[in-house]
Amino acid sequence: MVNPIGLRLRGIHHAFALKGQDLPVLEDVDLDVRPGGSVALLGPSGCGKSTLLRLVAGLEPPRRGTLEADGAPITGPDPSRVLMFQDPTLYPWRSVRANAALGLEARGLIRTEGARVDDALRLVGLHEFAEAYPHQLSGGMAQRAALARALVNRPGLLLLDEPLGKLDSLTRLKMQEELVALWQREGFTTLLVTHDVEEALLMAERVLVFSPRPARVVSEIAVDRPFPRHRDDPHLVALRREVLETLGLREAA
Amino acid sequence: MSASAEAGPLPAAREARPWRIWAGGGIAGLAWLAAAALVLAWPDADDYGRTELLGGIAATVGLLLLLAGLAGAPGPIARLRPAGPWLVALAAGLIAWELVTAKLDLLPRPFFVAPQALLEVFTDDYAKLGDSVLHSLLLLIPGYLLGATIGFVTGVAMGWSRRVGYWAHPVLRLIGPLPATAWLPIAFFAFSTSRQASTFLIALATFFPVAVLTWSGVASVAGSFYDVARTMGARPWFLIRKVAVPAALPSVFVGLFMGLGSSFSVLVVAEMMGVKSGLGFYMQWSQGWAAYANVYAALLVLAGMCTGLVTLLFRVRDWKLAWQKGVVRW
């Protein structure tokens, strides 16, 4: 088990400088996540939800607003808040094991804590592929390796930026289940960005729906169903219709 | 969690092959024996010292190839199989060359040289040739390593730091494309020995391609590669050593390869212009005596040295970049 992190975001504004002009991406976003909670950020592609994850990861400071992790302001990246990208971004020159060891190596813990690497690989079912190189892995396996690389750091907060977005649909369904099981067992806080309504409803306790860019929270839905959930649960099907209507997709609903 | 099982590569199906002759090897053997017969049986048009040795070598090669062909190229000899047509062509070339020089004396001497005259250089002057190779290597390698090291460090610094890039880029852009040999007059004037001057020029010739390609390699590393390491607590020095440099390595090796090529040309020019040793000097000196056989022999040795060094570099690259798929084979 890990120390789950609680999040508190207030009045977050952010913009990109593009050709000398400011392009607003986030507008007055507030967000609270309880320690060990699971929140999905749902919105159209390119609306700015990924930017919010980068801010929480500490990769960039916001233009305005405050971000706090367990009450302390977020000023930079920290291994307790690990971001997992849509692409596995494994280093092609490193084996799966060496990729997973990245965080421990970066912090000089590889000698004392090296055993964690194999534990994490076993957890994601890749221990037999530890010596393989990324180009030898399938898309799902590569994303599992990226997950192992994140878990090695024993994060209190796992930031998932559409981590299943590029997988084939069967692998995707399987990994949704696996991520939920992992979250329940390990107890870390999860913040998931997705544009898949069903995925959000399956994996999160709360779903925040964002507007198109600049992103603001337009509605918040509590998904009060036990895990593991089933996609044909009538309650979820009704919620799905509700969310799609919020997003302005009445026809699709 | 369980990984979707992915089948590993199947072991290559090996069947016991029945004994079969290697026809290419047999034909090549006969061709070499024919060349040997021509060399030995037809009297030379002039007095050549190494005709018997040349014939003996050709006969030995022919016999061995014939035997290998009849035995079906067993064991390690099987690797020669693809060379079959080349072995025939080489024997045919030797026959033609022998005819127009030593036997019929059709081509003007001393510029055209008989095969046995070339062989004579190797048997009689091998000590001086070997010494020249050694001196060339002793001049080339320190200069190359110096230039490659400085080029690599410069390239990484330019790719990593915007400020270094700002100051170094215009200088590199102006000075870099200049052929290193253009510095020859200045270098021999500025340095107290021709050895120092040549080392400087070789280093300069190596520096430019290594610096530019390292720089572009580091500059084009995907930002997400850095983000991944940063979220896990990596410091800048870790990012340079463990992310930027390995990611740029394929490009660095292209630079090292190009640098090696330009260092060869500077080496030879330097040895012809000022340094009193090495293969370049040997060629220049032999040419002064109209000893063209020695010039050709030195050229052949130089070619062997250069291709050997390039092969060595490619071996190192293949070993370092084993994770890459489909790299060019040398």
XYZ file of C-alpha atoms in Angstrom:
583
model
C 0.000 0.000 0.000
C 1.062 3.573 -0.615
C 0.313 6.962 0.906
C -2.551 8.265 -1.209
C -2.363 11.966 -2.016
C -5.278 14.400 -1.761
C -5.541 17.213 -4.311
C -6.922 20.727 -4.025
C -6.946 23.028 -7.072
C -8.366 26.524 -6.918
C -8.979 29.068 -9.679
C -6.583 27.532 -12.198
C -6.039 29.608 -15.324
C -3.577 28.607 -18.010
C -2.702 29.693 -21.540
C -0.243 28.773 -24.273
C 1.850 31.385 -25.996
C 1.366 30.712 -29.694
C 3.023 32.998 -32.269
C 3.108 35.828 -29.752
C -0.558 35.425 -28.864
C -2.001 33.918 -25.722
C -4.272 30.966 -26.325
C -6.326 30.309 -23.177
C -6.646 26.594 -22.378
C -7.952 26.462 -18.803
C -10.402 28.880 -17.224
C -11.100 29.032 -13.526
C -10.878 25.328 -12.773
C -11.505 24.113 -9.229
C -10.933 20.487 -8.308
C -10.835 18.442 -5.130
C -9.825 14.808 -5.000
C -9.891 12.850 -1.751
C -6.851 10.728 -0.901
C -7.346 7.385 -2.594
C -10.135 8.710 -4.769
C -10.576 8.256 -8.468
C -11.673 11.160 -10.642
C -12.076 11.233 -14.413
C -11.710 14.408 -16.457
C -13.885 14.079 -19.509
C -14.024 16.427 -22.429
C -13.605 16.846 -26.165
C -10.172 16.280 -27.716
C -7.755 19.166 -27.319
C -9.859 20.953 -24.701
C -7.043 21.361 -22.214
C -7.566 18.475 -19.821
C -4.107 17.067 -20.539
C -2.676 20.464 -19.664
C -4.362 20.222 -16.285
C -2.550 16.912 -15.683
C 0.797 18.489 -16.626
C 0.136 21.236 -14.077
C -0.678 18.692 -11.362
C 2.447 16.716 -12.305
C 4.419 19.939 -11.816
C 5.846 19.931 -15.345
C 4.572 23.492 -15.838
C 3.355 26.212 -13.440
C -0.155 27.614 -14.055
C -0.618 31.243 -15.103
C -2.913 31.785 -12.121
C -4.389 29.717 -9.328
C -3.140 27.368 -6.650
C -2.401 23.650 -6.737
C -1.926 21.742 -3.518
C -1.004 18.123 -2.947
C -1.760 17.047 0.632
C -1.906 20.717 1.588
C 1.553 21.598 0.184
C 1.822 23.755 -2.945
C 2.981 21.961 -6.100
C 6.130 23.679 -7.356
C 7.710 21.020 -9.565
C 7.680 17.375 -10.554
C 7.802 14.809 -7.787
C 8.062 11.023 -7.988
C 4.994 10.745 -5.732
C 2.900 12.180 -8.587
C 3.656 10.165 -11.698
C 2.211 10.982 -15.081
C 1.445 8.256 -17.597
C 1.105 9.428 -21.190
C -1.047 8.358 -24.094
C 2.119 7.068 -25.759
C 4.144 4.666 -23.670
C 7.247 6.854 -24.292
C 9.539 3.994 -23.383
C 13.198 4.641 -24.132
C 13.917 2.458 -27.182
C 17.561 1.966 -26.116
C 16.584 0.430 -22.794
C 15.175 -3.008 -22.093
C 11.795 -3.249 -20.373
C 13.505 -3.757 -17.014
C 15.860 -0.793 -17.516
C 12.897 1.348 -18.555
C 10.993 0.395 -15.442
C 14.070 1.173 -13.342
C 14.201 4.752 -14.630
C 12.664 6.459 -11.599
C 14.838 4.614 -9.083
C 17.935 5.342 -11.160
C 17.083 9.030 -11.432
C 16.849 9.272 -7.662
C 19.883 7.093 -6.958
C 17.819 4.366 -5.279
C 18.533 1.571 -7.743
C 21.095 -0.167 -5.521
C 18.967 -0.274 -2.405
C 15.481 -0.549 -3.896
C 16.201 -2.416 -7.146
C 13.914 -5.306 -6.193
C 10.915 -3.024 -6.711
C 11.518 -3.129 -10.470
C 10.825 -6.842 -10.763
C 7.889 -6.534 -8.369
C 6.304 -3.918 -10.611
C 6.955 -5.951 -13.759
C 5.323 -8.958 -12.115
C 2.373 -6.783 -11.103
C 1.697 -5.823 -14.723
C 2.502 -9.317 -16.014
C 5.656 -8.395 -17.912
C 8.290 -10.161 -15.804
C 8.957 -12.653 -18.593
C 9.630 -9.789 -20.996
C 12.051 -7.912 -18.754
C 14.929 -8.252 -21.216
C 12.859 -7.356 -24.300
C 13.325 -4.038 -26.082
C 10.350 -1.710 -26.672
C 10.246 -2.381 -30.425
C 9.559 -6.033 -29.622
C 6.422 -5.230 -27.585
C 2.823 -4.933 -28.706
C 0.962 -1.692 -27.953
C -0.698 -3.153 -24.865
C 2.533 -4.586 -23.529
C 4.333 -1.283 -24.067
C 1.657 0.538 -22.102
C 1.939 -2.065 -19.333
C 5.683 -1.448 -19.250
C 4.974 2.273 -18.891
C 2.593 1.459 -16.054
C 5.266 -0.625 -14.339
C 7.722 2.245 -14.747
C 5.205 4.510 -12.979
C 4.338 2.033 -10.221
C 8.005 1.448 -9.310
C 7.963 4.940 -7.796
C 5.104 3.919 -5.464
C 3.160 7.031 -6.458
C 0.513 8.391 -4.107
C -1.128 9.920 -7.158
C -1.258 8.354 -10.602
C -2.003 10.811 -13.398
C -3.330 8.981 -16.439
C -3.410 10.984 -19.674
C -5.568 8.866 -21.982
C -3.267 5.938 -21.301
C -5.490 3.516 -23.211
C -6.335 5.865 -26.070
C -4.177 4.166 -28.683
C -4.873 0.551 -27.812
C -7.108 -1.781 -29.760
C -10.563 -2.108 -28.251
C -10.123 -5.572 -26.687
C -6.818 -4.708 -25.027
C -8.399 -1.489 -23.911
C -11.317 -3.207 -22.148
C -8.940 -5.598 -20.431
C -6.639 -2.843 -19.222
C -9.569 -0.796 -17.917
C -10.442 -3.688 -15.629
C -6.829 -4.176 -14.639
C -6.293 -0.520 -13.799
C -9.397 -0.473 -11.601
C -8.256 -3.629 -9.817
C -4.804 -2.143 -9.317
C -6.224 1.104 -7.962
C -8.446 -0.771 -5.510
C -5.604 -2.985 -4.333
C -2.800 -0.405 -4.140
C -4.890 2.484 -2.862
C -3.267 5.381 -4.752
C -5.277 8.396 -5.886
C -6.129 8.370 -9.601
C -6.769 11.293 -11.903
C -7.749 10.051 -15.345
C -8.068 12.123 -18.502
C -10.182 10.554 -21.204
C -12.570 11.447 -23.989
C -14.304 8.091 -23.738
C -17.521 8.508 -21.698
C -17.840 4.805 -20.985
C -14.250 4.572 -19.768
C -14.795 7.484 -17.387
C -17.966 5.923 -15.964
C -16.322 2.516 -15.566
C -13.187 3.708 -13.843
C -13.992 6.761 -11.722
C -15.941 7.634 -8.592
C -16.513 11.103 -9.959
C -16.586 12.439 -13.505
C -15.890 16.093 -14.314
C -17.149 17.159 -17.725
C -15.157 19.914 -19.431
C -16.245 22.374 -22.104
C -14.302 22.788 -25.365
C -11.217 25.003 -25.110
C -10.736 27.058 -23.004
C -11.730 24.264 -20.674
C -14.001 24.905 -17.712
C -15.916 22.398 -15.663
C -19.489 22.272 -16.971
C -20.846 19.482 -14.829
C -19.830 17.026 -12.191
C -21.285 13.550 -11.898
C -20.904 11.244 -8.936
C -20.909 7.629 -10.109
C -22.209 5.842 -7.056
C -21.720 2.234 -8.088
C -19.418 -0.410 -6.594
C -16.310 -1.678 -8.414
C -15.784 -3.646 -10.555
C -18.485 -2.164 -12.727
C -20.136 -3.532 -15.810
C -20.651 -1.532 -18.930
C -24.255 -2.765 -19.348
C -25.278 -1.687 -15.821
C -28.566 0.257 -16.480
C -27.492 2.993 -14.063
C -24.285 3.553 -16.055
C -26.171 3.471 -19.339
C -28.485 6.219 -18.065
C -25.513 8.256 -16.838
C -23.837 7.824 -20.187
C -26.851 9.334 -21.952
C -26.865 12.216 -19.495
C -23.160 12.951 -20.040
C -23.408 12.768 -23.813
C -26.274 15.261 -23.682
C -24.165 17.579 -21.569
C -21.472 17.331 -24.231
C -24.088 18.286 -26.847
C -24.286 14.885 -28.523
C -28.005 14.276 -28.220
C -28.103 12.115 -31.325
C -25.342 9.788 -30.183
C -27.081 9.331 -26.829
C -2.237 -8.783 -14.712
C -1.019 -11.008 -17.465
C 0.708 -10.086 -20.674
C -0.898 -11.204 -23.871
C 1.310 -14.082 -24.858
C 3.446 -13.185 -27.820
C 5.255 -16.026 -29.520
C 9.017 -15.628 -29.668
C 10.881 -16.173 -32.937
C 10.739 -19.795 -33.997
C 14.087 -21.598 -34.093
C 15.183 -21.826 -37.702
C 14.266 -25.194 -39.078
C 17.550 -26.918 -39.789
C 17.567 -29.992 -41.926
C 20.549 -32.172 -42.615
C 21.549 -31.217 -46.143
C 22.802 -33.996 -48.425
C 26.361 -33.579 -49.771
C 26.431 -31.352 -52.810
C 29.358 -29.789 -54.608
C 29.787 -26.013 -54.504
C 29.849 -25.287 -58.246
C 30.846 -21.611 -57.847
C 33.873 -22.613 -55.790
C 34.889 -25.267 -58.327
C 34.692 -22.825 -61.232
C 36.626 -20.194 -59.269
C 39.261 -22.819 -58.433
C 39.677 -23.726 -62.092
C 39.891 -20.040 -63.031
C 42.642 -19.454 -60.475
C 44.503 -22.544 -61.681
C 44.243 -21.181 -65.236
C 45.678 -17.876 -64.026
C 48.515 -19.773 -62.316
C 49.241 -21.725 -65.515
C 49.346 -18.508 -67.539
C 51.693 -16.798 -65.063
C 54.076 -19.755 -64.822
C 54.073 -21.224 -68.357
C 54.144 -18.065 -70.481
C 57.555 -16.364 -70.282
C 57.519 -12.727 -69.123
C 58.302 -10.008 -71.655
C 60.814 -8.563 -69.234
C 62.781 -9.619 -66.172
C 60.382 -9.800 -63.201
C 61.455 -11.018 -59.796
C 58.291 -12.513 -58.316
C 56.653 -14.420 -61.184
C 57.076 -17.846 -59.549
C 55.696 -16.604 -56.241
C 52.664 -15.052 -57.958
C 52.037 -18.275 -59.885
C 52.436 -20.277 -56.675
C 49.947 -18.113 -54.810
C 47.418 -18.324 -57.656
C 47.889 -22.104 -57.839
C 47.414 -22.487 -54.063
C 44.264 -20.353 -54.093
C 42.984 -22.359 -57.080
C 43.669 -25.729 -55.455
C 42.050 -24.722 -52.166
C 38.968 -23.355 -53.941
C 38.708 -26.471 -56.069
C 38.899 -28.677 -52.985
C 36.356 -26.536 -51.157
C 34.078 -26.690 -54.194
C 34.299 -30.488 -54.422
C 33.734 -30.868 -50.681
C 30.605 -28.702 -50.953
C 31.963 -25.777 -48.870
C 31.723 -27.500 -45.471
C 31.708 -25.778 -42.073
C 33.012 -22.216 -41.908
C 33.923 -22.228 -45.625
C 30.189 -21.992 -46.343
C 30.512 -18.279 -45.624
C 32.529 -17.965 -48.845
C 29.619 -19.208 -50.948
C 28.169 -15.813 -51.888
C 31.681 -14.704 -52.966
C 31.815 -17.315 -55.756
C 31.226 -14.961 -58.715
C 33.672 -12.446 -57.240
C 36.378 -15.126 -56.934
C 35.923 -16.019 -60.624
C 35.997 -12.333 -61.633
C 39.188 -11.734 -59.631
C 40.939 -14.615 -61.402
C 39.752 -13.295 -64.784
C 40.995 -9.840 -63.829
C 44.372 -11.247 -62.857
C 44.637 -13.047 -66.194
C 43.759 -9.910 -68.176
C 46.094 -7.728 -66.106
C 48.941 -10.242 -66.455
C 48.430 -10.414 -70.234
C 48.511 -6.682 -70.924
C 51.497 -6.047 -68.649
C 53.979 -8.834 -67.938
C 53.234 -11.100 -70.892
C 52.476 -8.834 -73.875
C 53.863 -5.552 -72.527
C 51.036 -3.589 -74.145
C 50.783 -0.778 -71.589
C 53.401 1.938 -71.103
C 55.736 1.534 -68.157
C 56.485 2.653 -65.508
C 52.986 3.978 -64.976
C 51.380 0.576 -65.556
C 52.615 -2.162 -63.280
C 52.600 -5.942 -63.590
C 50.972 -7.967 -60.770
C 54.319 -9.561 -59.868
C 55.894 -6.095 -59.560
C 53.202 -5.119 -57.070
C 53.776 -8.368 -55.214
C 57.468 -7.589 -55.106
C 56.790 -4.368 -53.221
C 55.010 -6.352 -50.505
C 57.717 -9.011 -50.242
C 60.659 -6.616 -50.327
C 59.379 -3.425 -48.737
C 56.908 -4.751 -46.179
C 58.895 -3.352 -43.268
C 58.718 0.187 -44.601
C 55.038 -0.200 -45.532
C 54.211 -1.542 -42.081
C 56.142 1.291 -40.499
C 54.206 3.766 -42.641
C 50.871 2.285 -41.561
C 51.945 2.577 -37.943
C 52.955 6.211 -38.366
C 49.730 7.035 -40.196
C 47.671 5.444 -37.431
C 49.685 7.208 -34.730
C 48.976 10.504 -36.446
C 45.345 9.805 -37.300
C 43.985 8.283 -34.113
C 44.943 10.963 -31.562
C 43.671 13.696 -33.891
C 40.445 11.827 -34.589
C 39.751 11.095 -30.929
C 40.512 14.682 -29.974
C 38.221 16.102 -32.658
C 35.463 13.572 -31.957
C 35.542 14.289 -28.223
C 35.461 18.065 -28.609
C 32.818 17.771 -31.330
C 30.646 15.522 -29.173
C 30.857 17.790 -26.134
C 30.189 20.869 -28.278
C 27.221 19.177 -29.957
C 25.656 18.114 -26.657
C 26.173 21.575 -25.164
C 24.632 23.244 -28.234
C 21.686 20.875 -28.298
C 21.069 21.193 -24.583
C 21.670 24.849 -23.836
C 19.997 27.589 -25.796
C 22.728 30.025 -24.767
C 25.586 27.816 -25.989
C 23.640 27.270 -29.204
C 23.222 31.024 -29.655
C 26.983 31.665 -29.532
C 28.297 28.492 -31.123
C 25.882 28.165 -34.020
C 27.069 31.135 -36.154
C 30.725 30.200 -35.592
C 30.093 26.578 -36.541
C 28.082 27.667 -39.528
C 30.842 29.932 -40.838
C 33.903 27.810 -40.063
C 32.454 24.316 -40.327
C 31.924 23.899 -44.071
C 35.457 25.157 -44.754
C 37.590 22.149 -45.770
C 40.093 21.491 -43.011
C 42.885 21.421 -45.597
C 42.253 25.117 -46.268
C 43.889 25.748 -42.892
C 47.063 24.016 -44.057
C 49.223 27.120 -44.607
C 48.121 28.635 -41.285
C 48.434 25.371 -39.374
C 51.991 24.672 -40.492
C 52.903 28.234 -39.618
C 51.089 28.372 -36.264
C 52.337 25.067 -34.834
C 55.953 24.359 -34.095
C 55.943 20.819 -35.538
C 54.210 19.390 -38.560
C 52.880 16.630 -36.317
C 51.041 19.123 -34.113
C 49.752 20.953 -37.165
C 48.459 17.728 -38.704
C 46.836 16.595 -35.466
C 45.073 19.941 -35.286
C 43.836 19.632 -38.873
C 42.631 16.059 -38.424
C 40.856 17.051 -35.213
C 39.255 19.991 -36.984
C 38.072 17.826 -39.886
C 36.537 15.345 -37.440
C 35.109 17.991 -35.146
C 32.663 19.582 -37.562
C 30.479 16.619 -38.626
C 30.523 15.153 -35.123
C 29.483 18.477 -33.560
C 26.713 19.161 -36.083
C 25.195 15.690 -35.983
C 25.440 15.395 -32.193
C 23.796 18.785 -31.918
C 20.945 17.891 -34.250
C 20.560 14.534 -32.510
C 20.245 16.113 -29.076
C 18.036 18.939 -30.332
C 15.548 16.522 -31.875
C 15.003 14.357 -28.775
C 11.259 14.236 -28.102
C 10.211 16.497 -25.242
C 8.121 13.690 -23.789
C 11.317 11.677 -23.181
C 12.447 14.420 -20.813
C 8.995 14.803 -19.237
C 8.893 11.121 -18.356
C 12.193 11.295 -16.500
C 11.392 14.641 -14.901
C 8.129 13.420 -13.392
C 10.165 10.683 -11.727
C 12.589 13.092 -10.131
C 15.422 13.268 -12.694
C 17.880 16.187 -12.438
C 19.342 17.945 -15.535
C 22.618 16.011 -15.404
C 20.679 12.738 -15.433
C 18.588 14.001 -18.361
C 21.741 14.777 -20.355
C 23.567 11.535 -19.636
C 20.679 9.082 -19.602
C 18.170 10.638 -21.997
C 19.699 13.182 -24.379
C 22.930 11.329 -25.181
C 21.520 7.822 -25.716
C 18.633 9.219 -27.749
C 21.064 11.171 -29.932
C 23.517 8.286 -30.324
C 22.327 7.077 -33.768
C 22.923 10.581 -35.109
C 26.267 10.835 -33.268
C 27.479 7.707 -35.057
C 26.616 9.199 -38.428
C 28.776 12.173 -37.432
C 31.611 9.900 -36.288
C 31.464 8.081 -39.622
C 31.543 11.280 -41.657
C 34.293 12.669 -39.449
C 36.356 9.538 -40.039
C 36.054 10.046 -43.797
C 37.234 13.638 -43.674
C 40.027 12.754 -41.244
C 41.400 10.253 -43.817
C 41.643 12.880 -46.523
C 43.327 15.364 -44.185
C 45.750 12.666 -43.021
C 46.925 11.893 -46.541
C 47.227 15.552 -47.525
C 49.145 16.352 -44.335
C 51.540 13.462 -44.953
C 52.101 14.569 -48.524
C 52.609 18.212 -47.599
C 54.727 18.209 -44.482
C 54.854 15.138 -42.289
C 57.877 13.003 -43.211
C 56.328 9.619 -42.468
C 53.187 7.613 -43.042
C 51.507 6.182 -46.132
C 50.900 9.576 -47.727
C 54.582 10.375 -47.454
C 55.514 6.902 -48.741
C 53.367 7.429 -51.847
C 54.692 10.919 -52.474
C 58.265 9.746 -52.039
C 57.839 6.666 -54.281
C 56.198 8.757 -56.947
C 59.270 10.987 -56.932
C 61.311 7.922 -57.917
C 58.709 6.859 -60.505
C 58.258 3.722 -58.377
C 54.599 3.375 -59.271
C 54.383 -0.179 -58.012
C 55.153 1.206 -54.553
C 52.513 3.919 -54.980
C 49.864 1.339 -55.874
C 50.915 -0.952 -53.064
C 50.644 1.915 -50.580
C 47.229 2.856 -51.999
C 46.078 -0.707 -51.475
C 47.359 -0.710 -47.904
C 45.753 2.671 -47.267
C 42.426 1.376 -48.596
C 42.732 -1.614 -46.270
C 43.499 0.644 -43.325
C 40.601 3.006 -44.017
C 38.028 0.294 -44.591
C 39.323 -1.501 -41.496
C 38.786 1.595 -39.356
C 35.313 2.188 -40.806
C 34.453 -1.466 -40.138
C 35.677 -1.069 -36.568
C 33.491 2.011 -36.096
C 30.458 0.199 -37.503
C 31.100 -2.734 -35.189
C 31.109 -0.387 -32.222
C 27.913 1.204 -33.494
C 26.164 -2.145 -33.988
C 27.134 -3.086 -30.468
C 26.034 0.220 -28.967
C 22.836 0.445 -30.985
C 21.845 -3.206 -30.739
C 18.381 -1.997 -29.679
C 17.785 -0.490 -33.128
C 16.069 -2.346 -35.895
C 17.284 -2.422 -39.469
C 20.548 -0.482 -39.266
C 22.731 -0.302 -42.371
C 25.294 -3.081 -42.490
C 28.822 -2.221 -43.572
